Tab-separated table of C-alpha atoms in Angstrom:
chain	number	residue	atom	x	y	z
A	1	MET	CA	53.078	-2.887	-34.484
A	2	SER	CA	54.432	-5.531	-31.950
A	3	ASP	CA	55.362	-2.695	-29.891
A	4	ILE	CA	51.974	-0.747	-29.929
A	5	CYS	CA	51.025	-4.246	-28.598
A	6	ASP	CA	53.644	-5.026	-25.201
A	7	PHE	CA	52.248	-1.341	-24.741
A	8	GLU	CA	48.754	-1.315	-24.589
A	9	TRP	CA	49.293	-5.563	-23.130
A	10	SER	CA	51.026	-3.749	-20.418
A	11	ASN	CA	49.166	-0.312	-19.703
A	12	ASN	CA	46.244	-2.758	-19.170
A	13	ARG	CA	48.105	-4.938	-17.063
A	14	PHE	CA	48.704	-1.990	-15.374
A	15	ARG	CA	45.420	-0.207	-15.092
A	16	HIS	CA	43.599	-4.062	-13.219
A	17	LYS	CA	46.729	-3.859	-10.840
A	18	LEU	CA	45.927	-0.097	-9.950
A	19	THR	CA	41.783	-1.297	-9.709
A	20	ILE	CA	42.514	-4.082	-7.579
A	21	SER	CA	45.319	-2.709	-5.215
A	22	GLU	CA	41.795	0.030	-4.511
A	23	LEU	CA	39.468	-2.404	-3.551
A	24	LYS	CA	40.008	-1.872	0.032
A	25	GLY	CA	39.954	0.646	2.251
A	26	TYR	CA	36.919	1.996	0.784
A	27	ASN	CA	34.669	4.743	3.661
A	28	LYS	CA	30.879	3.385	3.206
A	29	ASN	CA	30.478	7.300	4.908
A	30	GLU	CA	31.613	8.866	2.115
A	31	SER	CA	29.808	9.755	-0.937
A	32	THR	CA	33.536	9.775	-2.985
A	33	ASP	CA	34.048	6.436	-1.894
A	34	ARG	CA	30.684	4.631	-2.185
A	35	SER	CA	31.067	5.903	-6.448
A	36	ARG	CA	34.285	4.785	-6.557
A	37	ALA	CA	33.803	1.431	-5.279
A	38	LEU	CA	31.139	0.902	-7.363
A	39	ILE	CA	32.672	1.400	-10.302
A	40	ALA	CA	35.211	-1.010	-9.238
A	41	LEU	CA	32.694	-3.579	-8.665
A	42	LYS	CA	31.451	-2.877	-12.004
A	43	GLU	CA	35.072	-3.155	-13.782
A	44	LEU	CA	34.735	-6.608	-12.034
A	45	ILE	CA	31.607	-7.516	-13.620
A	46	GLY	CA	31.911	-6.722	-16.659
A	47	ALA	CA	35.455	-8.143	-16.467
A	48	SER	CA	34.368	-11.452	-15.023
A	49	MET	CA	34.766	-15.032	-16.955
A	50	ASP	CA	33.034	-16.979	-14.043
A	51	TYR	CA	29.613	-19.072	-15.530
A	52	ALA	CA	27.653	-17.685	-12.505
A	53	LEU	CA	27.974	-14.544	-14.158
A	54	LYS	CA	27.027	-15.405	-17.601
A	55	ASP	CA	23.588	-12.757	-16.805
A	56	LYS	CA	25.388	-9.628	-16.731
A	57	SER	CA	22.207	-8.128	-16.277
A	58	CYS	CA	22.824	-6.829	-13.458
A	59	PHE	CA	25.787	-4.657	-14.091
A	60	GLN	CA	23.957	-1.034	-14.190
A	61	ASP	CA	21.394	-1.230	-11.519
A	62	ASP	CA	23.140	0.442	-8.875
A	63	GLU	CA	20.855	0.693	-5.915
A	64	PHE	CA	21.130	-3.942	-6.698
A	65	LEU	CA	25.454	-3.857	-6.180
A	66	PHE	CA	25.155	-1.483	-3.305
A	67	ARG	CA	23.029	-3.876	-1.404
A	68	PHE	CA	26.295	-6.507	-1.783
A	69	LEU	CA	28.972	-3.409	-1.274
A	70	TYR	CA	26.892	-2.717	1.868
A	71	ALA	CA	26.864	-6.168	3.042
A	72	ARG	CA	30.672	-6.821	3.002
A	73	LYS	CA	31.425	-2.998	4.146
A	74	PHE	CA	33.145	-1.908	1.186
A	75	ASN	CA	35.284	-4.409	0.644
A	76	VAL	CA	34.193	-4.616	-3.700
A	77	ASP	CA	36.590	-7.943	-3.864
A	78	ASP	CA	34.801	-9.460	-0.851
A	79	ALA	CA	31.393	-7.646	-2.227
A	80	PHE	CA	32.256	-9.035	-5.787
A	81	GLN	CA	32.565	-12.842	-4.496
A	82	LEU	CA	28.694	-12.573	-2.436
A	83	ILE	CA	27.733	-11.756	-6.381
A	84	ILE	CA	29.064	-14.643	-7.681
A	85	ASN	CA	28.079	-17.088	-4.924
A	86	TYR	CA	24.473	-15.268	-5.037
A	87	HIS	CA	23.497	-15.793	-9.092
A	88	ALA	CA	25.244	-19.756	-8.536
A	89	TYR	CA	23.138	-19.780	-5.805
A	90	ARG	CA	20.038	-19.007	-7.886
A	91	GLN	CA	21.142	-20.746	-10.223
A	92	LYS	CA	21.425	-24.198	-8.143
A	93	ASN	CA	18.477	-23.697	-6.394
A	94	SER	CA	16.349	-21.979	-8.998
A	95	ALA	CA	12.915	-24.713	-8.314
A	96	LEU	CA	12.842	-23.423	-4.540
A	97	LEU	CA	13.348	-19.606	-5.266
A	98	GLN	CA	10.654	-19.799	-8.370
A	99	ARG	CA	7.353	-17.399	-8.118
A	100	LEU	CA	8.603	-16.194	-4.800
A	101	SER	CA	5.369	-13.602	-3.853
A	102	VAL	CA	3.688	-12.189	-0.559
A	103	LEU	CA	0.488	-13.879	-3.192
A	104	ASP	CA	2.217	-17.708	-2.753
A	105	GLU	CA	-0.527	-19.529	-0.624
A	106	ASN	CA	2.276	-21.559	2.027
A	107	ILE	CA	3.824	-18.438	2.206
A	108	GLN	CA	1.048	-16.318	3.277
A	109	LEU	CA	0.464	-18.588	5.994
A	110	ALA	CA	3.979	-18.630	7.158
A	111	LEU	CA	3.214	-15.461	7.538
A	112	ARG	CA	0.094	-14.648	9.065
A	113	ASP	CA	1.949	-17.090	11.484
A	114	GLY	CA	4.933	-14.608	12.044
A	115	PHE	CA	7.274	-16.814	10.406
A	116	PRO	CA	8.974	-13.170	10.106
A	117	GLY	CA	7.434	-10.913	11.826
A	118	VAL	CA	9.528	-7.538	11.743
A	119	LEU	CA	8.782	-5.473	14.918
A	120	PRO	CA	7.920	-1.546	14.185
A	121	ASN	CA	11.314	0.333	16.000
A	122	ARG	CA	14.188	-0.391	15.630
A	123	ASP	CA	17.252	-0.619	18.026
A	124	ARG	CA	19.504	1.727	19.723
A	125	ARG	CA	21.815	0.476	16.888
A	126	GLY	CA	18.888	1.804	14.012
A	127	ARG	CA	19.046	-1.846	13.501
A	128	LYS	CA	15.374	-3.843	12.494
A	129	VAL	CA	14.698	-6.209	14.680
A	130	LEU	CA	13.035	-9.907	12.940
A	131	VAL	CA	10.893	-12.173	15.358
A	132	PHE	CA	10.190	-15.665	15.362
A	133	LEU	CA	7.859	-17.660	17.485
A	134	ALA	CA	8.725	-21.212	17.020
A	135	ALA	CA	5.836	-22.837	18.809
A	136	ASN	CA	3.101	-20.951	15.866
A	137	TRP	CA	4.469	-23.105	13.802
A	138	ASP	CA	2.375	-25.493	11.986
A	139	TYR	CA	4.532	-27.709	10.070
A	140	SER	CA	1.484	-29.665	9.434
A	141	SER	CA	-0.007	-26.616	6.913
A	142	TYR	CA	3.659	-25.425	5.559
A	143	SER	CA	7.035	-26.929	5.567
A	144	LEU	CA	10.607	-25.445	6.858
A	145	VAL	CA	11.448	-24.455	3.179
A	146	THR	CA	8.506	-22.091	2.879
A	147	VAL	CA	9.256	-20.496	6.545
A	148	TYR	CA	12.688	-19.583	4.490
A	149	ARG	CA	11.025	-18.973	1.500
A	150	ALA	CA	9.021	-16.473	2.912
A	151	LEU	CA	11.921	-15.107	4.897
A	152	LEU	CA	13.800	-14.487	2.304
A	153	LEU	CA	10.631	-13.065	0.529
A	154	SER	CA	10.709	-10.296	3.550
A	155	LEU	CA	14.750	-10.109	3.474
A	156	GLU	CA	14.256	-8.864	-0.098
A	157	LYS	CA	11.381	-6.047	0.652
A	158	LEU	CA	13.532	-5.097	3.963
A	159	LEU	CA	16.958	-4.506	1.577
A	160	GLU	CA	14.898	-1.889	-0.787
A	161	ASP	CA	16.111	0.142	2.586
A	162	LYS	CA	19.308	1.772	2.900
A	163	GLN	CA	19.543	2.251	6.414
A	164	ASN	CA	19.444	-2.316	6.620
A	165	GLN	CA	21.589	-2.690	4.005
A	166	ALA	CA	24.322	-0.909	5.844
A	167	ASN	CA	23.094	-1.183	9.610
A	168	GLY	CA	21.861	-4.895	9.060
A	169	PHE	CA	19.743	-6.719	10.712
A	170	VAL	CA	19.061	-8.853	14.962
A	171	VAL	CA	17.330	-11.925	14.892
A	172	ILE	CA	14.766	-12.757	18.055
A	173	VAL	CA	13.809	-16.430	18.236
A	174	ASP	CA	11.723	-17.439	21.074
A	175	TRP	CA	11.557	-21.783	21.705
A	176	THR	CA	8.913	-21.427	24.538
A	177	ASN	CA	6.474	-24.021	24.038
A	178	PHE	CA	8.201	-25.127	20.966
A	179	SER	CA	7.247	-28.935	21.330
A	180	PHE	CA	9.690	-32.226	20.677
A	181	ARG	CA	7.040	-32.909	17.915
A	182	GLN	CA	8.389	-29.653	16.246
A	183	SER	CA	11.427	-30.059	16.202
A	184	SER	CA	11.458	-33.214	14.659
A	185	ASN	CA	10.171	-31.696	11.417
A	186	LEU	CA	13.607	-28.911	11.384
A	187	ASN	CA	15.118	-30.988	8.087
A	188	PRO	CA	18.380	-31.241	8.615
A	189	LYS	CA	18.875	-30.791	4.399
A	190	VAL	CA	16.923	-26.713	4.779
A	191	LEU	CA	18.861	-26.311	7.484
A	192	LYS	CA	22.208	-25.947	6.037
A	193	LEU	CA	20.518	-24.589	2.674
A	194	MET	CA	18.971	-22.197	4.870
A	195	ILE	CA	22.585	-21.765	6.281
A	196	GLU	CA	24.885	-21.981	2.980
A	197	GLY	CA	22.524	-18.890	1.444
A	198	LEU	CA	22.108	-16.667	4.245
A	199	GLN	CA	25.145	-17.180	5.309
A	200	ASP	CA	27.461	-16.943	2.512
A	201	CYS	CA	25.334	-15.927	-0.378
A	202	PHE	CA	22.596	-13.316	0.088
A	203	PRO	CA	23.518	-9.193	1.253
A	204	VAL	CA	22.173	-9.468	4.356
A	205	ARG	CA	23.946	-8.890	7.297
A	206	PHE	CA	22.924	-10.261	10.514
A	207	LYS	CA	24.554	-8.395	13.797
A	208	ALA	CA	23.141	-10.455	16.086
A	209	ILE	CA	20.492	-13.590	16.634
A	210	HIS	CA	19.411	-14.703	20.511
A	211	PHE	CA	17.663	-17.743	21.493
A	212	ILE	CA	15.485	-17.510	24.365
A	213	GLY	CA	12.997	-20.799	26.188
A	214	GLN	CA	15.137	-22.905	24.096
A	215	PRO	CA	15.038	-26.763	24.468
A	216	TRP	CA	17.826	-29.248	25.114
A	217	TYR	CA	16.410	-30.386	21.964
A	218	VAL	CA	16.759	-26.987	20.041
A	219	GLU	CA	20.418	-27.314	21.501
A	220	ALA	CA	20.779	-30.541	20.606
A	221	ALA	CA	19.727	-29.417	16.666
A	222	LEU	CA	21.775	-26.392	16.912
A	223	ALA	CA	25.545	-28.562	18.047
A	224	VAL	CA	24.144	-30.403	14.813
A	225	ILE	CA	24.545	-26.966	12.803
A	226	ARG	CA	26.880	-25.904	13.766
A	227	PRO	CA	30.169	-27.413	12.429
A	228	PHE	CA	28.549	-25.276	9.439
A	229	LEU	CA	28.789	-22.305	10.963
A	230	LYS	CA	30.988	-19.577	10.027
A	231	GLU	CA	33.102	-17.999	13.575
A	232	LYS	CA	31.799	-15.354	13.089
A	233	THR	CA	28.405	-15.998	13.348
A	234	ARG	CA	28.919	-18.625	16.226
A	235	GLU	CA	30.221	-15.672	18.094
A	236	ARG	CA	26.610	-13.627	17.104
A	237	ILE	CA	24.018	-16.293	17.820
A	238	LYS	CA	23.386	-16.039	21.895
A	239	LEU	CA	22.039	-17.972	24.244
A	240	HIS	CA	19.881	-16.489	26.589
A	241	GLY	CA	17.621	-19.563	28.109
A	242	GLY	CA	14.254	-18.477	30.435
A	243	ASN	CA	16.723	-15.308	31.495
A	244	LEU	CA	15.254	-12.468	29.673
A	245	SER	CA	17.319	-10.273	31.121
A	246	THR	CA	20.615	-10.965	29.515
A	247	LEU	CA	18.399	-10.369	26.334
A	248	HIS	CA	17.298	-6.940	27.627
A	249	GLU	CA	20.811	-6.113	27.852
A	250	CYS	CA	21.420	-6.237	24.071
A	251	ILE	CA	18.177	-5.124	23.097
A	252	ALA	CA	16.027	-2.261	24.983
A	253	ARG	CA	12.637	-2.859	26.507
A	254	ASP	CA	10.947	-0.301	25.081
A	255	ILE	CA	11.045	-2.035	21.824
A	256	LEU	CA	10.332	-5.538	22.316
A	257	PRO	CA	6.312	-6.366	22.941
A	258	THR	CA	5.405	-8.465	26.007
A	259	GLU	CA	5.922	-11.620	24.945
A	260	LEU	CA	9.613	-10.907	24.803
A	261	GLY	CA	9.592	-9.104	28.625
A	262	GLY	CA	9.713	-6.098	26.344
A	263	GLU	CA	7.204	-2.575	27.308
A	264	GLY	CA	5.862	-2.506	23.264
A	265	PRO	CA	2.686	-3.746	21.938
A	266	THR	CA	1.720	-7.774	21.609
A	267	PHE	CA	3.134	-8.449	19.252
A	268	ASN	CA	1.125	-8.971	16.358
A	269	PRO	CA	2.115	-11.203	12.934
A	270	LEU	CA	-0.161	-9.570	10.698
A	271	ASN	CA	1.441	-6.115	10.716
A	272	TRP	CA	4.361	-7.095	8.233
A	273	TYR	CA	2.426	-9.780	6.567
A	274	HIS	CA	0.025	-6.398	5.715
A	275	ASP	CA	3.238	-4.038	4.512
A	276	LEU	CA	4.457	-7.096	2.025
A	277	LEU	CA	0.607	-7.374	0.751
A	278	GLU	CA	-0.414	-3.674	0.322
A	279	SER	CA	3.436	-3.587	-1.259
A	280	SER	CA	2.437	-6.047	-3.606
A	281	GLN	CA	0.076	-4.365	-4.847
A	282	ILE	CA	1.392	-1.726	-6.205
A	283	SER	CA	1.196	-1.307	-10.091
A	284	THR	CA	4.339	-0.679	-12.384
A	285	ALA	CA	4.269	-1.211	-15.927
A	286	LYS	CA	8.147	-2.289	-16.021
A	287	PRO	CA	8.442	-5.962	-14.934
A	288	ALA	CA	10.588	-7.024	-12.050
A	289	PRO	CA	14.119	-7.944	-13.392
A	290	SER	CA	15.278	-11.242	-13.652
A	291	TYR	CA	18.144	-11.393	-11.011
A	292	VAL	CA	16.032	-10.377	-8.094
A	293	LEU	CA	14.397	-13.074	-5.859
A	294	SER	CA	11.204	-12.154	-5.447
A	295	GLN	CA	8.903	-11.911	-8.459
A	296	PRO	CA	5.911	-9.503	-7.756
A	297	GLN	CA	2.173	-11.025	-9.206
A	298	TYR	CA	-0.369	-8.286	-9.463
A	299	TYR	CA	-3.847	-8.434	-8.828
A	300	THR	CA	-6.346	-7.211	-11.451
A	301	LYS	CA	-9.580	-5.796	-11.471
A	302	SER	CA	-11.234	-7.433	-15.248
A	303	PRO	CA	-12.549	-11.280	-13.736
A	304	PRO	CA	-10.629	-14.055	-15.475
A	305	PRO	CA	-12.349	-16.271	-17.422
A	306	LEU	CA	-15.391	-18.399	-16.793
A	307	ALA	CA	-13.816	-22.218	-15.055
A	308	THR	CA	-15.656	-24.970	-15.876
A	309	VAL	CA	-14.455	-28.617	-13.755
A	310	SER	CA	-15.918	-31.606	-15.384
A	311	ILE	CA	-17.258	-34.506	-13.608
A	312	LYS	CA	-18.357	-37.987	-15.562
A	313	ASN	CA	-22.395	-36.967	-15.602
A	314	THR	CA	-23.535	-40.093	-13.809
A	315	THR	CA	-27.439	-40.301	-13.852
A	316	ALA	CA	-27.741	-43.322	-11.673
A	317	ASN	CA	-25.366	-41.370	-8.849
A	318	GLY	CA	-27.371	-38.764	-9.898
A	319	HIS	CA	-24.444	-36.761	-10.482
A	320	HIS	CA	-24.587	-33.599	-12.696
A	321	PRO	CA	-21.371	-30.858	-14.850
A	322	VAL	CA	-20.421	-28.974	-12.375
A	323	VAL	CA	-19.828	-25.075	-13.418
A	324	ILE	CA	-17.783	-22.632	-11.164
A	325	SER	CA	-17.496	-18.705	-12.425
A	326	ASN	CA	-15.357	-16.511	-11.038
A	327	ASP	CA	-17.852	-13.799	-11.954
A	328	SER	CA	-19.621	-14.344	-8.478
A	329	PRO	CA	-18.763	-16.752	-5.701
A	330	LYS	CA	-21.692	-19.629	-6.455
A	331	ILE	CA	-21.381	-22.875	-7.580
A	332	MET	CA	-24.533	-23.176	-10.220
A	333	VAL	CA	-24.780	-27.442	-10.629
A	334	GLY	CA	-26.605	-28.752	-13.035
A	335	ASN	CA	-27.385	-27.215	-17.070
A	336	ASN	CA	-30.334	-26.255	-16.765
A	337	LYS	CA	-32.830	-23.464	-14.930
A	338	SER	CA	-33.583	-25.655	-11.466
A	339	ALA	CA	-30.272	-26.132	-11.429
A	340	GLY	CA	-29.277	-25.025	-7.154
A	341	VAL	CA	-27.184	-22.982	-6.164
A	342	LEU	CA	-24.241	-23.400	-3.287
A	343	ASP	CA	-22.261	-21.237	-1.186
A	344	SER	CA	-19.284	-20.556	-2.740
A	345	ASP	CA	-17.391	-22.007	1.009
A	346	PHE	CA	-19.074	-25.408	-0.455
A	347	LEU	CA	-16.436	-28.374	-1.158
A	348	ILE	CA	-17.988	-30.250	-4.450
A	349	LYS	CA	-15.657	-33.778	-3.867
A	350	SER	CA	-16.041	-36.538	-6.717
A	351	THR	CA	-14.834	-39.861	-5.213
A	352	LYS	CA	-14.504	-42.173	-8.423
A	353	ALA	CA	-11.945	-39.044	-9.152
A	354	ALA	CA	-10.394	-37.874	-5.771
A	355	THR	CA	-11.052	-34.319	-7.035
A	356	THR	CA	-11.631	-31.419	-4.001
A	357	VAL	CA	-12.849	-28.001	-5.384
A	358	LYS	CA	-12.449	-25.043	-3.145
A	359	ILE	CA	-14.051	-21.973	-4.615
A	360	GLY	CA	-12.730	-18.710	-3.888
A	361	ILE	CA	-8.336	-19.763	-3.699
A	362	LEU	CA	-7.627	-21.606	-7.196
A	363	THR	CA	-3.671	-23.011	-6.842
A	364	THR	CA	-2.187	-26.214	-8.039
A	365	LYS	CA	-0.018	-28.246	-5.801
A	366	ALA	CA	1.849	-30.100	-7.350
A	367	ASN	CA	3.191	-26.399	-8.886
A	368	ASP	CA	4.002	-24.906	-5.437
A	369	PRO	CA	7.618	-24.895	-5.860
A	370	ALA	CA	7.391	-25.307	-2.024
A	371	ALA	CA	5.832	-28.138	-2.219
A	372	ASN	CA	7.856	-29.843	-5.036
A	373	THR	CA	9.383	-33.334	-3.213
A	374	LEU	CA	12.099	-33.004	-6.136
A	375	LEU	CA	14.112	-30.500	-3.752
A	376	GLY	CA	15.011	-33.083	-1.658
A	377	VAL	CA	14.157	-30.456	1.214
A	378	GLY	CA	10.581	-32.113	1.752
A	379	SER	CA	7.100	-30.719	1.170
A	380	ASP	CA	4.246	-28.735	2.227
A	381	THR	CA	0.609	-31.173	2.796
């Protein structure tokens, strides 16, 4: 019996070593190699005792696992470590990543301002180009946390395309007219959180990051975060200043918008925003897996139930109960037929309760992850 046990143990050990020895050297262009790499990655996930992988529901999702293989050039060992980092980061920052949807009001504000914008055409190497016009950042309406959430949501959508997984991304940040006041809202904690996630935890490859028009205070901020960057990441950050010709040596002018000295049409951030919004309205009976970042919310044709806002009826002050009907863009004030009808943009303010109700978009600020001060990384106001 002991001989059989020894044989089985040594046989399993040999098989495990054989798998580990084959972790490197897969060719992503060969379908056979891709399949073998996927099988090896699944073996590691299945055998893992790491706490971050206690939920192994991603095990059967081949398309999801391929993101990590492409991100690490089909080095299975590195891809496996990236998956562990990804799950650990999500568990550690669950408040930041919850309800990541294009229907989030704050994320919509960031996307409409172009954080990020996505150019329609790829560069000469087949890479998608993300554009940030930093001066558009309205820090009084949404925080850097929201910008990060909008970026993650965009990357999640873009990574559905195998070509983006394989070729990676190029980022252009135009700092022209970015004020010192705006730069003071670049929260160091959020910047560190972004670097940790994008560099070590998410299956995304940034092949180049181009800064143009950067003022001295942006370069000072970059010097602060530089120690947190890997050497490879530092080498991929290119500072062009006001010299657009050096940018055009890296990215052809015919795909760039006029704002970046290109020959393409004017940069319109709404194009990508509308793409995301349209994709979120595609109905599906299958819920989003728990291990993906974005959790789609779908519009419904049936109207929600009647919402009533209770305001104390103080006859001395002339206050009346207010009923908000979601069936029509009207507000009925009072409880009789002679009650007035107000326009839907009207704001009802109760000075006693310090309450403001806006018809059309009903949001609860306290439930907004990007506004949650418990994150310790800033809030939206």
